[in-house]
mmCIF file of C-alpha atoms in Angstrom:
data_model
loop_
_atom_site.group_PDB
_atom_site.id
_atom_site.type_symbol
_atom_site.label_atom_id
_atom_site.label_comp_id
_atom_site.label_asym_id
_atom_site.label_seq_id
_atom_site.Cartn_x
_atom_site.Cartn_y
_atom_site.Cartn_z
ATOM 1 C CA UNK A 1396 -29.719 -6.716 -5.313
ATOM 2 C CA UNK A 1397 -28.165 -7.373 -1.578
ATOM 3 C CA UNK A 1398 -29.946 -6.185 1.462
ATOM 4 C CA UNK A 1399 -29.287 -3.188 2.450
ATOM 5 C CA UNK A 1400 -30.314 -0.426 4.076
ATOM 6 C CA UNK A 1401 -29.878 3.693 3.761
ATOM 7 C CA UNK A 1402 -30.027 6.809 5.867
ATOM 8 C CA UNK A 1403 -29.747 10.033 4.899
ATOM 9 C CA UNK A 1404 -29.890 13.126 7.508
ATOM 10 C CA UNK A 1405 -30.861 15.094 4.802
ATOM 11 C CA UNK A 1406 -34.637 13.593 4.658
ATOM 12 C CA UNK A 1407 -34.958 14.967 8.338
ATOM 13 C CA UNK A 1408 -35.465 18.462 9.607
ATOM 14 C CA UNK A 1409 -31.664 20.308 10.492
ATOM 15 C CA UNK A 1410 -32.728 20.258 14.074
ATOM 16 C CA UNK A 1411 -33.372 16.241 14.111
ATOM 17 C CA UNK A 1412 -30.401 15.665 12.008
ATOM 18 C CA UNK A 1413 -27.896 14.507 14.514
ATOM 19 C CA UNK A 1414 -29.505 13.131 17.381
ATOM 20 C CA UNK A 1415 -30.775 10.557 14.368
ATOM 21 C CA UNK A 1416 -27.403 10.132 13.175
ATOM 22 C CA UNK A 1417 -26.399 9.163 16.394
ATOM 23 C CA UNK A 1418 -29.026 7.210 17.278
ATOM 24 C CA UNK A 1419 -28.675 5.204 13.744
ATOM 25 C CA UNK A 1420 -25.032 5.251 14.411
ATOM 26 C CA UNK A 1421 -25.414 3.046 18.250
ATOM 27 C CA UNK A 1422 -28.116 0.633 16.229
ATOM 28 C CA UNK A 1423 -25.281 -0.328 13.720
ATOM 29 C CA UNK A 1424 -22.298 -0.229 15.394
ATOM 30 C CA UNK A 1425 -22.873 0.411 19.445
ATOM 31 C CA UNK A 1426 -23.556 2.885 21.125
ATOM 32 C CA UNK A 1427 -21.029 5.615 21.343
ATOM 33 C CA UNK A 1428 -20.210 9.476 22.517
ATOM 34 C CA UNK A 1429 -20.758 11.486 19.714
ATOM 35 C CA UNK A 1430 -20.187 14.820 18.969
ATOM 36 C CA UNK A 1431 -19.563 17.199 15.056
ATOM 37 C CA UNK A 1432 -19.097 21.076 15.246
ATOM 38 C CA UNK A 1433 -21.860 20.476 12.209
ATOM 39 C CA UNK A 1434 -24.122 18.971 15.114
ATOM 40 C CA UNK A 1435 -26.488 21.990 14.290
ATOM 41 C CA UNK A 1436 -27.740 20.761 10.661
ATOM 42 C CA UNK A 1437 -25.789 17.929 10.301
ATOM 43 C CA UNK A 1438 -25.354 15.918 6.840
ATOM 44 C CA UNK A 1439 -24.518 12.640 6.428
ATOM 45 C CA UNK A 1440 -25.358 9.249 4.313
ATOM 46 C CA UNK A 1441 -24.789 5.693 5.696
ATOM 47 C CA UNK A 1442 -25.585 2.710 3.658
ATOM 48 C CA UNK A 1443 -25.431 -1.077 5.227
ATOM 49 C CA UNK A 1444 -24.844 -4.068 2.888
ATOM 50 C CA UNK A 1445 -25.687 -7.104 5.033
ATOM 51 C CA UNK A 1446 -23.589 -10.120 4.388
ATOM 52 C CA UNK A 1447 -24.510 -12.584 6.169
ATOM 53 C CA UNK A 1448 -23.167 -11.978 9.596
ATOM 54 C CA UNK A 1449 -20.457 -9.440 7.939
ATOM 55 C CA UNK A 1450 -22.040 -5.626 7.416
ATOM 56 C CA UNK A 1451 -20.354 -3.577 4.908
ATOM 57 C CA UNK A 1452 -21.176 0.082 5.011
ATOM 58 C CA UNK A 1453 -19.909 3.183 2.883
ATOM 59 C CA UNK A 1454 -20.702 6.620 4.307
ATOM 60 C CA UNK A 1455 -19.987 10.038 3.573
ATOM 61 C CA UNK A 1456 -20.915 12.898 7.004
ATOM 62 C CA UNK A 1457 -19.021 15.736 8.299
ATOM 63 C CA UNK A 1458 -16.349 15.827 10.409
ATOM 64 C CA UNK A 1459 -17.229 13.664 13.762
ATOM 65 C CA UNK A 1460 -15.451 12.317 16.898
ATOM 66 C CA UNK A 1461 -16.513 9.648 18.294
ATOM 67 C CA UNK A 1462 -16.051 7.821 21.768
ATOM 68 C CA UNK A 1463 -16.300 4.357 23.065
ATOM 69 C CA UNK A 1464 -16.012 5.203 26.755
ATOM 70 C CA UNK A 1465 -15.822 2.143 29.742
ATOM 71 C CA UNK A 1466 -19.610 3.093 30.477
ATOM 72 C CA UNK A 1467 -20.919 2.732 27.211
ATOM 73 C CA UNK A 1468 -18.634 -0.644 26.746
ATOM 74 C CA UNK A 1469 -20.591 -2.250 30.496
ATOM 75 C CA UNK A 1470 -23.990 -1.068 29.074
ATOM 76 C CA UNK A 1471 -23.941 -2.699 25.276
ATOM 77 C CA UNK A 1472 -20.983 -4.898 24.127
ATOM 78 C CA UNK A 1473 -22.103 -6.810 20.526
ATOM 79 C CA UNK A 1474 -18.305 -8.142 21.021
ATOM 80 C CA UNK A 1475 -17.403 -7.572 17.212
ATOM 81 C CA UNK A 1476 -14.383 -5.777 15.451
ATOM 82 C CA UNK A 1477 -14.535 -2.808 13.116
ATOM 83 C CA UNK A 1478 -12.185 -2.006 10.456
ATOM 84 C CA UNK A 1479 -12.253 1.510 9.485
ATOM 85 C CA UNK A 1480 -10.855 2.163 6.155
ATOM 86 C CA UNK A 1481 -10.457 6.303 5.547
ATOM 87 C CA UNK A 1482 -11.658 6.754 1.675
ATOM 88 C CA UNK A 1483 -10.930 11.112 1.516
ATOM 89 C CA UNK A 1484 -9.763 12.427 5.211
ATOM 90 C CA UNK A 1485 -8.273 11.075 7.744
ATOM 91 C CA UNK A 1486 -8.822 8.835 11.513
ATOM 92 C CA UNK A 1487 -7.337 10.451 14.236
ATOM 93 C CA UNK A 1488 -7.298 8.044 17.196
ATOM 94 C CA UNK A 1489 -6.339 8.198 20.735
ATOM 95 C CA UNK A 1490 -6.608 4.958 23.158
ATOM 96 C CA UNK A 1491 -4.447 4.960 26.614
ATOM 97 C CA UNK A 1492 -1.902 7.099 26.347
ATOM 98 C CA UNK A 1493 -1.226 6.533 22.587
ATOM 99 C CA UNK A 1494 -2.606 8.667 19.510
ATOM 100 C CA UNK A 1495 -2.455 7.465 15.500
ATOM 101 C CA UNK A 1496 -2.971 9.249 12.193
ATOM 102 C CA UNK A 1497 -4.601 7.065 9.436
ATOM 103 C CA UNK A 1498 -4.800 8.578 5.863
ATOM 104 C CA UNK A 1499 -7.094 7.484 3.198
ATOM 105 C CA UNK A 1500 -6.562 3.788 1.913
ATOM 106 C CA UNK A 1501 -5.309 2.822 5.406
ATOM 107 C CA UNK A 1502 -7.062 -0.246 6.951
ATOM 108 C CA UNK A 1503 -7.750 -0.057 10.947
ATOM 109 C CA UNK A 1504 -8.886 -2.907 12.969
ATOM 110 C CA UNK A 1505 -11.108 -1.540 15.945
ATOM 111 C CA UNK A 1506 -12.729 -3.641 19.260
ATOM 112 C CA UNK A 1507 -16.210 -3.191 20.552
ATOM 113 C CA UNK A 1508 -15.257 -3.970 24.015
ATOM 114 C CA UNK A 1509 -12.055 -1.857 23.675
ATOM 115 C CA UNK A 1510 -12.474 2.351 24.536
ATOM 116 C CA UNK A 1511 -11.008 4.655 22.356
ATOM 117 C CA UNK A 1512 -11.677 7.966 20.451
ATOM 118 C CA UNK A 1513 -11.879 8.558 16.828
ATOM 119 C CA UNK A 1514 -11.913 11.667 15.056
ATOM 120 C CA UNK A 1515 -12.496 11.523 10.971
ATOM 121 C CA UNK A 1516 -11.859 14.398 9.582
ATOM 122 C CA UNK A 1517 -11.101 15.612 5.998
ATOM 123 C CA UNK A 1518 -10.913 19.432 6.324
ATOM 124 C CA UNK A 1519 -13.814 21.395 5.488
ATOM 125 C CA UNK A 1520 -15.470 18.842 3.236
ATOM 126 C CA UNK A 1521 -16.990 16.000 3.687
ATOM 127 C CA UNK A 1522 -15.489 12.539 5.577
ATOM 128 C CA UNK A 1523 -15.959 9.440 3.216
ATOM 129 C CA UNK A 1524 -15.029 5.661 4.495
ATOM 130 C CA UNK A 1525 -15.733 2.055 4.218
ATOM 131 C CA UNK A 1526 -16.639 0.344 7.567
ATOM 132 C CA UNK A 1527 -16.681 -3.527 8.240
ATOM 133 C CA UNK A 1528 -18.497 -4.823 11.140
ATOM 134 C CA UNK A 1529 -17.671 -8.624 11.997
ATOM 135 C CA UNK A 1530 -18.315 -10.792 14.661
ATOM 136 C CA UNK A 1531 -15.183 -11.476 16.733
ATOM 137 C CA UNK A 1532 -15.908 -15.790 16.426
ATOM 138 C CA UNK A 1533 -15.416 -15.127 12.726
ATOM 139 C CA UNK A 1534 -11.697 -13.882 12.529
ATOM 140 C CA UNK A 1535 -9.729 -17.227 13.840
ATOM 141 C CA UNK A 1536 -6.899 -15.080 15.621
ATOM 142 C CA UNK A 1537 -5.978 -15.114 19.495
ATOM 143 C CA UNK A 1538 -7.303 -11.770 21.271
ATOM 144 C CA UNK A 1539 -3.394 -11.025 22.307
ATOM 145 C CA UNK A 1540 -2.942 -11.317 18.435
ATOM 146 C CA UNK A 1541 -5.675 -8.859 17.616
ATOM 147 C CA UNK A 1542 -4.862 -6.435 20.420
ATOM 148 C CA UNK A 1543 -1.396 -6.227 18.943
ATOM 149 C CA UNK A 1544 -3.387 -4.625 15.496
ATOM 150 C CA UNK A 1545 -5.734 -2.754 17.471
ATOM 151 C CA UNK A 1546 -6.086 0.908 15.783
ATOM 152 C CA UNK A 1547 -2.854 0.160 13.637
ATOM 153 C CA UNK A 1548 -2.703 1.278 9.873
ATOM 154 C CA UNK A 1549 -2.374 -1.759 7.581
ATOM 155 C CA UNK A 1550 -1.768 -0.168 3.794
ATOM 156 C CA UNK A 1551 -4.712 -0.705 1.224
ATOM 157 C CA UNK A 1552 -2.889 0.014 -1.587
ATOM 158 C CA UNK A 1553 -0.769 -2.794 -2.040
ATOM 159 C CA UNK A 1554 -0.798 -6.658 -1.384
ATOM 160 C CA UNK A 1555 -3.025 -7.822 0.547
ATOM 161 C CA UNK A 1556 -4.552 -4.360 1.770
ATOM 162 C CA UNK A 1557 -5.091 -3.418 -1.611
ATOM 163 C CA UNK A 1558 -7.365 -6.489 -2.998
ATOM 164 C CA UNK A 1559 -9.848 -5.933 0.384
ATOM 165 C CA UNK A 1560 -10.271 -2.682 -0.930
ATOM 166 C CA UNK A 1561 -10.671 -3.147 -4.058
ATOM 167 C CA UNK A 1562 -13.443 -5.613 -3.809
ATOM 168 C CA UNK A 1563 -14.877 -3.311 -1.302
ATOM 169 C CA UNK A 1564 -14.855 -0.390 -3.301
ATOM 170 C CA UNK A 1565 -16.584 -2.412 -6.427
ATOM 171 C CA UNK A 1566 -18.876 -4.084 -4.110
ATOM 172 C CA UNK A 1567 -20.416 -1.145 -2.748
ATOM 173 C CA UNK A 1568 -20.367 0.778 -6.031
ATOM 174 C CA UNK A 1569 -22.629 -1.072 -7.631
ATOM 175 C CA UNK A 1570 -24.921 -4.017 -5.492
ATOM 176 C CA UNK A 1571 -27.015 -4.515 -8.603
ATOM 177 C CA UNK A 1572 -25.836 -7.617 -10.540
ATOM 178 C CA UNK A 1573 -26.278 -9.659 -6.771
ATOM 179 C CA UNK A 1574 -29.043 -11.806 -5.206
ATOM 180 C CA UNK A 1575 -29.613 -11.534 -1.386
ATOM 181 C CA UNK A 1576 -28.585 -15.223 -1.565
ATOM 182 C CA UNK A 1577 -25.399 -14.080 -2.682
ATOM 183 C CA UNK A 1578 -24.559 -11.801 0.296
ATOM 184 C CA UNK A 1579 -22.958 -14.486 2.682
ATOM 185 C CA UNK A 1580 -21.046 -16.250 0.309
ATOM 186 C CA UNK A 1581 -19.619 -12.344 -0.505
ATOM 187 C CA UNK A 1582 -19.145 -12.204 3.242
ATOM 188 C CA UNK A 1583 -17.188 -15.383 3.307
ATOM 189 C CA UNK A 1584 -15.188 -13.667 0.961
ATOM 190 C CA UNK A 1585 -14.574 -10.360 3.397
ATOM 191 C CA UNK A 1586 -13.491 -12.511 6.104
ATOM 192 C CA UNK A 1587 -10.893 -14.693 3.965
ATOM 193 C CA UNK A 1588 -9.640 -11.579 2.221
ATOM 194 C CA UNK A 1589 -9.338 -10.092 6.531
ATOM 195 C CA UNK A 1590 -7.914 -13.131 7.595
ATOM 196 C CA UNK A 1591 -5.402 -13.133 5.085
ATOM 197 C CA UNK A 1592 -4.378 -9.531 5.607
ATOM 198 C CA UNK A 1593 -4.041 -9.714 9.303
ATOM 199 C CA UNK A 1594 -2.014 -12.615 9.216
ATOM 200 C CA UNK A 1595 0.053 -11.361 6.694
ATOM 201 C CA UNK A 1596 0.570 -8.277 8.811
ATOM 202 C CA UNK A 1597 1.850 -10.715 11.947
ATOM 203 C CA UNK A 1598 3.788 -12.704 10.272
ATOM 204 C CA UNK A 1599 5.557 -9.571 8.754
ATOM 205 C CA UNK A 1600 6.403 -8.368 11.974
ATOM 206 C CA UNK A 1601 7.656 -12.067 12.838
ATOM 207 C CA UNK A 1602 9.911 -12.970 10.200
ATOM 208 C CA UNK A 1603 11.779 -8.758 10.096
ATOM 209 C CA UNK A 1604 15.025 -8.895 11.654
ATOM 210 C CA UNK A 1605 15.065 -6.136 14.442
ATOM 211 C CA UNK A 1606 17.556 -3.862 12.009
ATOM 212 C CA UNK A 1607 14.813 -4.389 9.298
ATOM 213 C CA UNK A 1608 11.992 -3.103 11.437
ATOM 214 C CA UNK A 1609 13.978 -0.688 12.735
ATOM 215 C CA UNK A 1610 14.906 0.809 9.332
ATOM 216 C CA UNK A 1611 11.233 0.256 8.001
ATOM 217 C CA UNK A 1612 9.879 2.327 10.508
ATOM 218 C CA UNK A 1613 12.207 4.747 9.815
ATOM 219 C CA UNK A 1614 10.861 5.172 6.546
ATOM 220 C CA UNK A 1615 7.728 4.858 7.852
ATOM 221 C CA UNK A 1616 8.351 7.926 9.957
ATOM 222 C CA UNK A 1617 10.093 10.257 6.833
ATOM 223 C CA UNK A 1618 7.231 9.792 4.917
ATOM 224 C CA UNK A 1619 4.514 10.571 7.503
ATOM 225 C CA UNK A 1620 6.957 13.915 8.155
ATOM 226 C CA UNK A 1621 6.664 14.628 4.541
ATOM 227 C CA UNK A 1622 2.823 14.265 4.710
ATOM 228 C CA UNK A 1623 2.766 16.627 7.671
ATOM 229 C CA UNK A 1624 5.238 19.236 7.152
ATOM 230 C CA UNK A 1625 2.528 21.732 6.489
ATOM 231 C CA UNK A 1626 1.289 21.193 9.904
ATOM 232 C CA UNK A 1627 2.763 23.578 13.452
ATOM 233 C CA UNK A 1628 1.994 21.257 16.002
ATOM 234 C CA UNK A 1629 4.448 18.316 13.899
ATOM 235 C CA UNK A 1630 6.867 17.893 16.971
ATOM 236 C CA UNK A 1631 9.305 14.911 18.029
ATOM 237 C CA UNK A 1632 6.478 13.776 20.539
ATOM 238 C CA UNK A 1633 3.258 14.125 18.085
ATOM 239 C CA UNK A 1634 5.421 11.723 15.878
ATOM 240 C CA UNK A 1635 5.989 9.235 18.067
ATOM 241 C CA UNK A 1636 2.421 9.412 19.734
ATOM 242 C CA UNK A 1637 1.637 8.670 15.606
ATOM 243 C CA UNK A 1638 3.921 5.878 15.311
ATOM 244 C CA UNK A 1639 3.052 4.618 19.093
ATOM 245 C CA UNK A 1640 6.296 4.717 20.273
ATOM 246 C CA UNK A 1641 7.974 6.670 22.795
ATOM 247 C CA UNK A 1642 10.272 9.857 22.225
ATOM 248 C CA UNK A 1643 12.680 8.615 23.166
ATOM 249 C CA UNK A 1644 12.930 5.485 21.350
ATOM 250 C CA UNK A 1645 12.451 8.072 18.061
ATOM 251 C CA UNK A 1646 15.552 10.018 19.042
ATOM 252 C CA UNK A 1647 17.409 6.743 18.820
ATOM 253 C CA UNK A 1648 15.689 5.834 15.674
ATOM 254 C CA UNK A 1649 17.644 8.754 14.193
ATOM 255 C CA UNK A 1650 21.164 8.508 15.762
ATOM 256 C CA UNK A 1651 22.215 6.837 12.599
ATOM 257 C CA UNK A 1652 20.552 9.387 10.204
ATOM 258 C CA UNK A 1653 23.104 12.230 10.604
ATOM 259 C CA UNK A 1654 20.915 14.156 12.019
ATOM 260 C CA UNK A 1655 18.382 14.625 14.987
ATOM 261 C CA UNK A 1656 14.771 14.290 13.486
ATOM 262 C CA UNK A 1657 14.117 18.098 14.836
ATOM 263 C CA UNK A 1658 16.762 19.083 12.349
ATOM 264 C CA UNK A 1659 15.739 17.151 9.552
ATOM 265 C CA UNK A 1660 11.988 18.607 9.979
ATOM 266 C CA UNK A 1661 13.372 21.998 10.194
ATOM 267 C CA UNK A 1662 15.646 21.461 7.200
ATOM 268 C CA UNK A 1663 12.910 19.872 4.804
ATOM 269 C CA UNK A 1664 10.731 22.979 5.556
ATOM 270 C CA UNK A 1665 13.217 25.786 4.846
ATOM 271 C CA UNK A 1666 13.791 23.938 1.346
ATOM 272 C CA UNK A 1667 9.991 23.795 0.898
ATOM 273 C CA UNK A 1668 9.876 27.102 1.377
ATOM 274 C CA UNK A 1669 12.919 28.333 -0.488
ATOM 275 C CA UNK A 1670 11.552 26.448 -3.835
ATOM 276 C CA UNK A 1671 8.077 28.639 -2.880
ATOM 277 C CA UNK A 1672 10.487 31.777 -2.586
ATOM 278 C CA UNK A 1673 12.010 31.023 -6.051
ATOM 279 C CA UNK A 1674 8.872 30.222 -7.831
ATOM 280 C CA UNK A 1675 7.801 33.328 -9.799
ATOM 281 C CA UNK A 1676 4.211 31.744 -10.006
ATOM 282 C CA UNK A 1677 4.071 32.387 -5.794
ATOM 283 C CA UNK A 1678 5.591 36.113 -6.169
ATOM 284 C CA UNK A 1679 1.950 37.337 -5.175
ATOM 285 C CA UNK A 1680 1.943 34.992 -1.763
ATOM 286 C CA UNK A 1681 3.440 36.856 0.776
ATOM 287 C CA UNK A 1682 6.888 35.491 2.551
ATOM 288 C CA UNK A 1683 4.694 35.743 5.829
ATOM 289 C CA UNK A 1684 1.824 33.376 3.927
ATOM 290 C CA UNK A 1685 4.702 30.608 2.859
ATOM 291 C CA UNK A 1686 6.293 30.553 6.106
ATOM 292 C CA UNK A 1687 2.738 29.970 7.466
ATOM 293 C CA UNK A 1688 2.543 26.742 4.737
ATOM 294 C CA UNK A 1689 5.284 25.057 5.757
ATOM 295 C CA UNK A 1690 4.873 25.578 9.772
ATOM 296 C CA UNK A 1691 6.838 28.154 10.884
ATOM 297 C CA UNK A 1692 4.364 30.411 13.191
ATOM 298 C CA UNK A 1693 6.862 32.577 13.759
ATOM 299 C CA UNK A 1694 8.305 35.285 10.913
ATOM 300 C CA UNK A 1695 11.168 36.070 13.067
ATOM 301 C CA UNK A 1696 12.027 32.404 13.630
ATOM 302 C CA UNK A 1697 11.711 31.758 9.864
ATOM 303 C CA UNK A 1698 13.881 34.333 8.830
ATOM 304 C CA UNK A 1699 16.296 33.650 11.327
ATOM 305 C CA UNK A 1700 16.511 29.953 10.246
ATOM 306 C CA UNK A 1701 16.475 30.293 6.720
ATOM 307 C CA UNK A 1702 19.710 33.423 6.560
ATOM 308 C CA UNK A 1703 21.616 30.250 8.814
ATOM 309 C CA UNK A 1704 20.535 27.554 6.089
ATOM 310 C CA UNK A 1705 21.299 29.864 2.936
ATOM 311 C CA UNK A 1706 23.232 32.839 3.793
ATOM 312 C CA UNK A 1707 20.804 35.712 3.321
ATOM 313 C CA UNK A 1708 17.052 36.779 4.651
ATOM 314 C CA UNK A 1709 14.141 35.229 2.826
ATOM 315 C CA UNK A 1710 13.365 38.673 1.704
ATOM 316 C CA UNK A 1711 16.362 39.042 -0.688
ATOM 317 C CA UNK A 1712 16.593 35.319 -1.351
ATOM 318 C CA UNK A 1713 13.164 36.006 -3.183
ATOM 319 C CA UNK A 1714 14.678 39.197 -5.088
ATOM 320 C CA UNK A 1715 17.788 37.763 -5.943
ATOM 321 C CA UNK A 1716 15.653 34.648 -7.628
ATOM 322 C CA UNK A 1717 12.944 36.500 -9.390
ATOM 323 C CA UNK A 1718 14.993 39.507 -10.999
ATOM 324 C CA UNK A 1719 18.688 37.286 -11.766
ATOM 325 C CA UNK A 1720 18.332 35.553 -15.346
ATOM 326 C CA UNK A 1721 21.682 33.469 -14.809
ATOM 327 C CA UNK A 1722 21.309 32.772 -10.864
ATOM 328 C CA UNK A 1723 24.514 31.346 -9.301
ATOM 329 C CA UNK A 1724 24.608 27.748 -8.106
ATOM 330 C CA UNK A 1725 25.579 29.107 -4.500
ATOM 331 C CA UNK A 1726 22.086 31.130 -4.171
ATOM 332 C CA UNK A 1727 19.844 27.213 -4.719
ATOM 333 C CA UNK A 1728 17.339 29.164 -7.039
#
């Protein structure tokens, strides 16, 4: 079996829990601001695979946010990166004046002697992620290359993204059939499988024609929408703070699209909620309750919007759906 190491906060007393945490926390990573809404009886499992000079560790804890502040950076620097990689929830991270979303299978390189502020969250349940810890020496790349990655999203579900996680996720399933002698030859294997991925990554962003990036992250952007639609506070500016652009560069994004991306958000979540309107399974959820889903905090605003998109209140939309066996094509039911 590797060496490794385990903490649970549930083998302490509630009170202890997360002063431990973050005290175990700051001995494996560095020290860091941390603070949970669970702080009171906080639970959380952290397991370190040591290879070589490369730590691997899965862990599962509530929801936590996290700060590497200036201060803490002068006090304790172990000059190493951390990739983050967001198994079921999501990192929400802010650095400068930028902010990022990173969903689950998303791969984000992180700097010791860089501040920032993470939040990993994943609802009311539990937070569950693979970390790498690595020496900076290791990863051959010039610092101006790596700050260009810092705290972006490199997919782990495809290419190279997806065979690092793979072997991570097998690795740390089952550590059993390995020696201890075998854990830096595995950690040669982390770094290779890194190095690849990050240089694939630049050389991506090399070889697209601007029109190419351009229309990727447009896509890019449509999808993350379509993740988010659900969520109120999805405005022009959160997107672009996501995307770490500027609002203005988005608005120009969409010039081409027919449409301004305000409308197109607006017009995806009226049809959202018109197909909940016309499902008879949903008659019990109230037309209040499927605004709500699909972000419109306003009834008044939602009906108002959806008698301009399809000719009539929500209200009768729903009646006209539910009690007409033969609906017309004009009424979208």
């Amino acid at each position: 079996m590797l060496t490794e190491t385990e903490f649970r906060t549930e083998d302490l007393p509630g009170a202890d829990r997360f002063d431990f945490w973050c005290e175990h926390i700051g001995r494996t990573h560095a020290p860091l601001d941390l603070h949970s809404e669970y702080a009171a009886d906080y639970r959380a499992h952290l397991r370190v695979l040591e290879l070589g000079a490369v730590h691997v560790w899965p862990t599962t804890h509530q929801a936590l946010r996290f700060r590497r502040t200036p201060k803490l950076i002068r006090q304790s620097d172990p000059e190493r990166y951390h990739f983050g990689i967001p198994l079921r929830g999501t990192h929400r991270v802010a650095w400068g004046d930028r902010n990022a979303v990173h969903g689950p299978y998303e791969i984000v390189p992180f700097d010791s002697s860089r501040a920032c502020e993470v939040t990993c969250v994943n609802g009311t349940d539990p937070f569950s992620g693979i970390g790498i810890e690595i020496p900076r020496s290791l990863l051959h790349l010039p610092q101006s290359k790596m700050d260009r990655l810092f705290a972006r999203g490199m997919s782990g579900r495809e290419g190279m993204g997806a065979l690092l996680v793979q072997f991570l996720t097998q690795l740390t399933a089952d550590t059993s059939p390995y020696l201890p002698s075998d854990g830096p030859r595995l950690g040669t294997v982390v770094v290779d499988l890194l190095s690849a991925l990050l240089a694939h990554t630049l050389d991506a962003d090399r070889s697209l024609p601007p029109e190419s990036r351009s229309r990727t992250l447009v896509l890019r952007i449509r999808s993350y929408v379509q993740q988010n639609l659900h969520d109120p506070r999805l405005t022009p500016r959160a997107i672009a703070a996501a995307h770490n652009i500027s609002t203005s560069y988005l608005h120009r994004l969409f010039q081409d699209e027919h449409e301004t991306i305000a409308a197109w958000i607006r017009q995806q979540r009226l049809e959202r909620a018109r197909r909940d309107l016309a499902d008879p399974a949903m008659f019990s959820t109230t037309i209040q309750a499927i605004a709500a889903r699909w972000g419109f905090t306003r009834a008044a605003d939602f009906t108002r919007a959806f008698r301009t998109a399809y000719g009539m209140p929500p209200k009768h939309y729903r009646q006209q759906c539910l009690h007409s066996p033969e609906p017309t094509a004009w009424t979208h039911c």
